[in-house]
Backbone as JSON Lines, residues from 0, in Angstrom:
{"i":0,"aa":"L","n":[150.86,140.55,81.73],"ca":[151.42,140.26,80.53],"c":[150.98,140.24,79.56]}
{"i":1,"aa":"S","n":[149.27,140.19,79.65],"ca":[148.18,139.7,78.55],"c":[147.17,141.0,78.41]}
{"i":2,"aa":"H","n":[146.6,140.88,77.34],"ca":[145.77,141.98,76.63],"c":[144.16,141.68,77.3]}
{"i":3,"aa":"S","n":[144.01,140.87,78.1],"ca":[143.26,140.03,78.47],"c":[142.4,138.81,79.24]}
{"i":4,"aa":"T","n":[141.8,139.17,79.98],"ca":[142.08,137.85,81.23],"c":[140.09,137.73,80.88]}
{"i":5,"aa":"I","n":[139.78,136.15,80.97],"ca":[138.93,135.45,80.44],"c":[138.77,134.81,81.54]}
{"i":6,"aa":"V","n":[137.7,134.69,82.19],"ca":[136.99,133.3,83.48],"c":[136.28,132.73,82.19]}
{"i":7,"aa":"V","n":[136.47,131.57,82.33],"ca":[135.81,130.05,82.0],"c":[135.17,129.81,83.36]}
{"i":8,"aa":"E","n":[133.33,129.33,82.99],"ca":[132.84,128.46,83.83],"c":[133.49,128.66,85.44]}
{"i":9,"aa":"A","n":[133.72,129.08,86.02],"ca":[133.89,129.62,87.57],"c":[133.02,129.2,88.31]}
{"i":10,"aa":"D","n":[133.6,128.27,89.61],"ca":[132.53,128.47,90.85],"c":[132.27,129.91,91.38]}
{"i":11,"aa":"A","n":[131.65,130.03,92.48],"ca":[131.81,131.02,93.39],"c":[132.83,130.88,94.5]}
{"i":12,"aa":"R","n":[133.29,130.24,93.93],"ca":[134.57,130.1,95.26],"c":[136.2,129.89,94.4]}
{"i":13,"aa":"S","n":[136.03,130.28,93.25],"ca":[137.18,129.84,92.19],"c":[137.9,130.71,92.29]}
{"i":14,"aa":"G","n":[139.37,130.52,92.18],"ca":[140.49,131.23,92.4],"c":[140.48,132.15,91.27]}
{"i":15,"aa":"A","n":[140.28,131.95,90.23],"ca":[140.16,132.63,88.98],"c":[139.42,133.78,89.71]}
{"i":16,"aa":"L","n":[138.73,134.36,90.14],"ca":[137.63,135.68,90.71],"c":[138.54,136.14,91.36]}
{"i":17,"aa":"A","n":[139.33,135.94,91.93],"ca":[140.58,136.9,92.26],"c":[141.11,137.55,91.85]}
{"i":18,"aa":"V","n":[141.57,137.22,90.34],"ca":[142.15,137.0,89.28],"c":[141.34,138.49,88.35]}
{"i":19,"aa":"A","n":[139.95,138.3,88.07],"ca":[139.32,139.02,87.46],"c":[139.79,141.05,87.87]}
{"i":20,"aa":"P","n":[139.01,141.34,88.96],"ca":[138.91,142.77,89.8],"c":[140.64,142.69,89.72]}
{"i":21,"aa":"R","n":[141.71,142.47,89.91],"ca":[142.97,142.67,89.68],"c":[143.16,142.82,88.48]}
{"i":22,"aa":"A","n":[142.89,141.98,86.99],"ca":[143.4,142.65,85.8],"c":[142.22,143.52,85.09]}
{"i":23,"aa":"Q","n":[141.07,143.89,86.46],"ca":[140.33,144.95,85.72],"c":[141.19,146.17,86.22]}
{"i":24,"aa":"Q","n":[141.77,146.01,87.28],"ca":[142.51,147.69,88.19],"c":[143.34,147.56,87.34]}
{"i":25,"aa":"L","n":[144.09,147.08,86.59],"ca":[145.02,146.98,85.33],"c":[144.38,147.64,84.21]}
{"i":26,"aa":"E","n":[143.18,148.04,84.19],"ca":[142.64,147.96,82.86],"c":[142.96,146.86,81.42]}
{"i":27,"aa":"R","n":[142.79,146.35,81.9],"ca":[142.77,144.97,80.96],"c":[141.6,144.31,81.0]}
{"i":28,"aa":"F","n":[141.3,144.47,79.16],"ca":[139.57,143.66,79.24],"c":[139.03,142.25,80.12]}
{"i":29,"aa":"V","n":[138.53,142.25,81.1],"ca":[137.72,141.23,81.32],"c":[136.63,140.73,81.25]}
{"i":30,"aa":"G","n":[136.53,139.55,80.36],"ca":[135.04,138.72,80.09],"c":[135.19,137.36,80.65]}
{"i":31,"aa":"A","n":[133.94,136.87,80.75],"ca":[133.35,136.16,81.56],"c":[132.79,134.92,79.83]}
{"i":32,"aa":"I","n":[133.42,133.72,80.21],"ca":[132.49,132.54,79.32],"c":[131.5,131.62,80.21]}
{"i":33,"aa":"P","n":[130.5,131.81,80.61],"ca":[129.12,131.35,81.72],"c":[128.75,130.27,80.94]}
{"i":34,"aa":"G","n":[128.73,129.62,82.0],"ca":[127.58,127.72,81.54],"c":[126.39,128.5,81.56]}
{"i":35,"aa":"P","n":[125.83,127.54,82.18],"ca":[123.95,127.36,82.31],"c":[124.27,128.18,83.59]}
{"i":36,"aa":"T","n":[122.79,129.43,83.27],"ca":[122.87,130.09,85.02],"c":[122.39,128.71,86.21]}
{"i":37,"aa":"T","n":[121.83,127.55,85.91],"ca":[121.77,126.92,87.11],"c":[122.7,125.73,87.14]}
{"i":38,"aa":"S","n":[123.61,126.09,86.43],"ca":[124.75,125.53,86.74],"c":[125.75,125.73,88.07]}
{"i":39,"aa":"V","n":[126.15,125.18,88.93],"ca":[126.97,125.69,90.35],"c":[128.4,125.83,89.73]}
{"i":40,"aa":"A","n":[128.81,125.39,88.65],"ca":[129.81,125.54,88.14],"c":[130.49,126.64,87.8]}
{"i":41,"aa":"S","n":[129.26,127.41,87.45],"ca":[128.87,128.76,86.3],"c":[128.65,130.25,87.11]}
{"i":42,"aa":"R","n":[128.65,130.31,89.12],"ca":[127.94,131.1,89.61],"c":[128.26,132.33,89.21]}
{"i":43,"aa":"G","n":[130.29,131.76,89.37],"ca":[131.41,132.81,89.86],"c":[131.31,133.8,88.49]}
{"i":44,"aa":"C","n":[130.87,133.12,87.19],"ca":[131.2,134.17,85.8],"c":[130.02,135.09,85.75]}
{"i":45,"aa":"H","n":[128.41,134.17,86.13],"ca":[127.83,134.71,85.7],"c":[127.56,136.2,87.56]}
{"i":46,"aa":"E","n":[128.18,135.54,88.41],"ca":[128.3,137.3,89.4],"c":[129.85,138.15,88.89]}
{"i":47,"aa":"L","n":[130.47,137.88,87.98],"ca":[131.41,138.94,87.61],"c":[130.54,139.83,86.24]}
{"i":48,"aa":"I","n":[129.83,139.37,85.57],"ca":[128.82,139.9,84.64],"c":[128.08,140.41,85.37]}
{"i":49,"aa":"K","n":[127.41,140.27,86.07],"ca":[125.99,140.98,87.1],"c":[127.01,142.06,87.76]}
{"i":50,"aa":"T","n":[128.14,142.02,88.13],"ca":[128.27,143.26,88.76],"c":[129.42,144.36,88.14]}
{"i":51,"aa":"G","n":[129.04,143.63,87.01],"ca":[129.79,144.79,85.82],"c":[131.49,144.49,85.87]}
{"i":52,"aa":"T","n":[132.29,143.5,86.39],"ca":[133.73,142.92,86.45],"c":[134.24,142.78,84.92]}
{"i":53,"aa":"A","n":[132.92,141.82,84.58],"ca":[133.3,141.27,83.46],"c":[132.44,141.39,82.5]}
{"i":54,"aa":"R","n":[132.73,141.36,81.02],"ca":[131.86,141.65,80.32],"c":[131.51,139.76,79.32]}
{"i":55,"aa":"I","n":[130.49,139.44,78.97],"ca":[130.28,137.72,78.85],"c":[130.74,137.86,77.15]}
{"i":56,"aa":"V","n":[131.34,136.92,77.18],"ca":[131.75,136.52,75.71],"c":[131.54,135.11,75.39]}
{"i":57,"aa":"S","n":[130.86,135.2,74.11],"ca":[130.43,134.15,73.5],"c":[131.16,133.76,72.12]}
{"i":58,"aa":"Q","n":[131.88,134.69,71.59],"ca":[132.93,134.37,70.5],"c":[134.23,134.8,71.01]}
{"i":59,"aa":"A","n":[134.75,134.2,69.86],"ca":[136.19,135.16,69.86],"c":[136.59,136.58,69.48]}
{"i":60,"aa":"A","n":[135.7,137.24,68.7],"ca":[134.99,138.23,68.53],"c":[134.49,139.5,69.5]}
{"i":61,"aa":"D","n":[133.76,139.05,70.36],"ca":[133.79,139.39,71.8],"c":[135.48,140.02,72.77]}
{"i":62,"aa":"I","n":[136.41,139.49,72.25],"ca":[136.93,140.07,72.88],"c":[138.06,141.08,72.44]}
{"i":63,"aa":"P","n":[138.03,142.16,72.87],"ca":[138.32,143.53,71.31],"c":[139.85,143.3,71.01]}
{"i":64,"aa":"I","n":[141.16,142.76,71.27],"ca":[142.08,142.46,70.95],"c":[142.04,141.62,70.19]}
{"i":65,"aa":"V","n":[141.34,140.28,70.37],"ca":[141.42,139.48,69.33],"c":[140.85,139.76,67.81]}
{"i":66,"aa":"A","n":[139.57,140.44,68.33],"ca":[138.53,141.22,67.08],"c":[139.61,142.3,66.35]}
{"i":67,"aa":"A","n":[140.42,142.91,66.75],"ca":[141.37,144.08,66.25],"c":[142.95,143.7,65.39]}
{"i":68,"aa":"G","n":[143.1,142.26,66.18],"ca":[143.91,141.89,65.26],"c":[145.13,141.72,65.9]}
{"i":69,"aa":"P","n":[146.05,140.21,66.23],"ca":[146.86,140.53,66.85],"c":[148.27,141.32,66.88]}
{"i":70,"aa":"S","n":[148.18,142.57,66.4],"ca":[148.95,143.4,65.35],"c":[148.68,144.9,66.2]}
{"i":71,"aa":"V","n":[148.05,144.72,67.16],"ca":[147.3,146.18,67.6],"c":[147.38,146.01,69.01]}
{"i":72,"aa":"G","n":[147.93,146.87,70.0],"ca":[147.3,147.37,71.05],"c":[148.99,147.72,72.06]}
{"i":73,"aa":"P","n":[148.47,147.49,73.22],"ca":[149.05,148.02,73.59],"c":[150.72,146.84,74.23]}
{"i":74,"aa":"M","n":[150.54,146.48,73.51],"ca":[151.74,144.78,73.59],"c":[152.45,144.71,72.21]}
{"i":75,"aa":"T","n":[151.96,144.87,71.53],"ca":[152.25,145.13,69.76],"c":[153.9,144.25,70.5]}
{"i":76,"aa":"R","n":[154.01,143.43,69.53],"ca":[155.33,142.98,69.3],"c":[156.16,143.8,68.0]}
{"i":77,"aa":"A","n":[157.9,144.3,68.26],"ca":[158.61,144.82,67.53],"c":[158.69,143.24,66.23]}
{"i":78,"aa":"P","n":[158.62,144.33,65.16],"ca":[158.98,142.99,64.41],"c":[160.64,142.2,64.44]}
{"i":79,"aa":"V","n":[160.25,140.82,64.36],"ca":[161.64,140.37,64.22],"c":[162.59,140.0,62.98]}
{"i":80,"aa":"V","n":[163.33,140.15,62.89],"ca":[164.32,140.46,62.15],"c":[165.44,138.77,62.28]}
{"i":81,"aa":"R","n":[165.24,138.26,61.31],"ca":[165.93,136.94,61.22],"c":[166.94,137.1,59.9]}
{"i":82,"aa":"H","n":[168.36,136.03,61.01],"ca":[169.66,136.47,59.69],"c":[168.89,136.17,58.28]}
{"i":83,"aa":"H","n":[168.2,135.31,58.32],"ca":[168.22,135.3,56.51],"c":[167.08,135.81,55.78]}
{"i":84,"aa":"D","n":[166.5,137.59,56.4],"ca":[165.23,137.66,55.76],"c":[166.22,139.22,55.8]}
{"i":85,"aa":"T","n":[167.55,139.35,55.68],"ca":[168.16,140.68,55.48],"c":[169.28,140.25,54.25]}
{"i":86,"aa":"P","n":[169.63,140.65,53.44],"ca":[170.69,140.2,52.71],"c":[171.83,140.46,53.73]}
{"i":87,"aa":"H","n":[173.08,139.75,53.35],"ca":[174.25,139.87,53.94],"c":[175.39,141.12,54.0]}
{"i":88,"aa":"E","n":[175.67,141.58,54.45],"ca":[176.73,142.36,53.92],"c":[178.08,142.37,53.9]}
{"i":89,"aa":"A","n":[179.05,143.08,52.44],"ca":[180.08,142.3,52.39],"c":[180.95,142.14,53.46]}
{"i":90,"aa":"T","n":[181.92,141.05,54.02],"ca":[182.75,141.34,54.99],"c":[183.77,142.1,54.05]}
{"i":91,"aa":"P","n":[184.67,143.08,54.69],"ca":[186.03,143.57,54.34],"c":[187.08,142.52,54.29]}
{"i":92,"aa":"A","n":[187.36,142.66,53.1],"ca":[188.75,142.03,52.72],"c":[189.82,142.26,53.39]}
{"i":93,"aa":"L","n":[190.33,141.15,53.99],"ca":[191.6,141.55,55.23],"c":[192.91,142.07,54.38]}
{"i":94,"aa":"E","n":[193.27,143.19,54.2],"ca":[194.33,143.47,53.66],"c":[195.97,142.89,53.85]}
{"i":95,"aa":"S","n":[196.63,142.21,52.88],"ca":[197.44,141.19,52.9],"c":[198.57,141.96,53.41]}
{"i":96,"aa":"T","n":[199.02,141.35,54.2],"ca":[200.75,142.01,54.85],"c":[202.04,141.92,53.91]}
{"i":97,"aa":"A","n":[201.42,141.11,53.2],"ca":[202.65,140.33,52.31],"c":[203.48,141.5,51.46]}
{"i":98,"aa":"R","n":[204.48,141.43,50.6],"ca":[204.79,142.64,49.74],"c":[204.79,142.02,48.47]}
{"i":99,"aa":"P","n":[204.82,142.71,47.87],"ca":[205.07,141.84,46.08],"c":[206.68,141.51,46.49]}
{"i":100,"aa":"L","n":[206.5,140.48,45.48],"ca":[208.59,140.63,45.52],"c":[209.19,141.27,43.84]}
């Protein structure tokens, strides 16, 4: 349902690491926001980047769909037309069944 999967500071045993390869199989952008290389909590993200499963994300512009704008891509939504956005059509007048006297 998403354009991208971004893994943030995931440990080597994080469940998020199982999501990244699946997202890649579905041809979604996979990114990783790692912490310091010395942090145990970042080992998973660094591994995703090292193996090529994920691309490093350091700012929002690094995510293709964000950089391109939310109105593009395979999940583009159709414009929503609300009742107040369109003029009201005239309701056809009901013909009177009464006859003139």
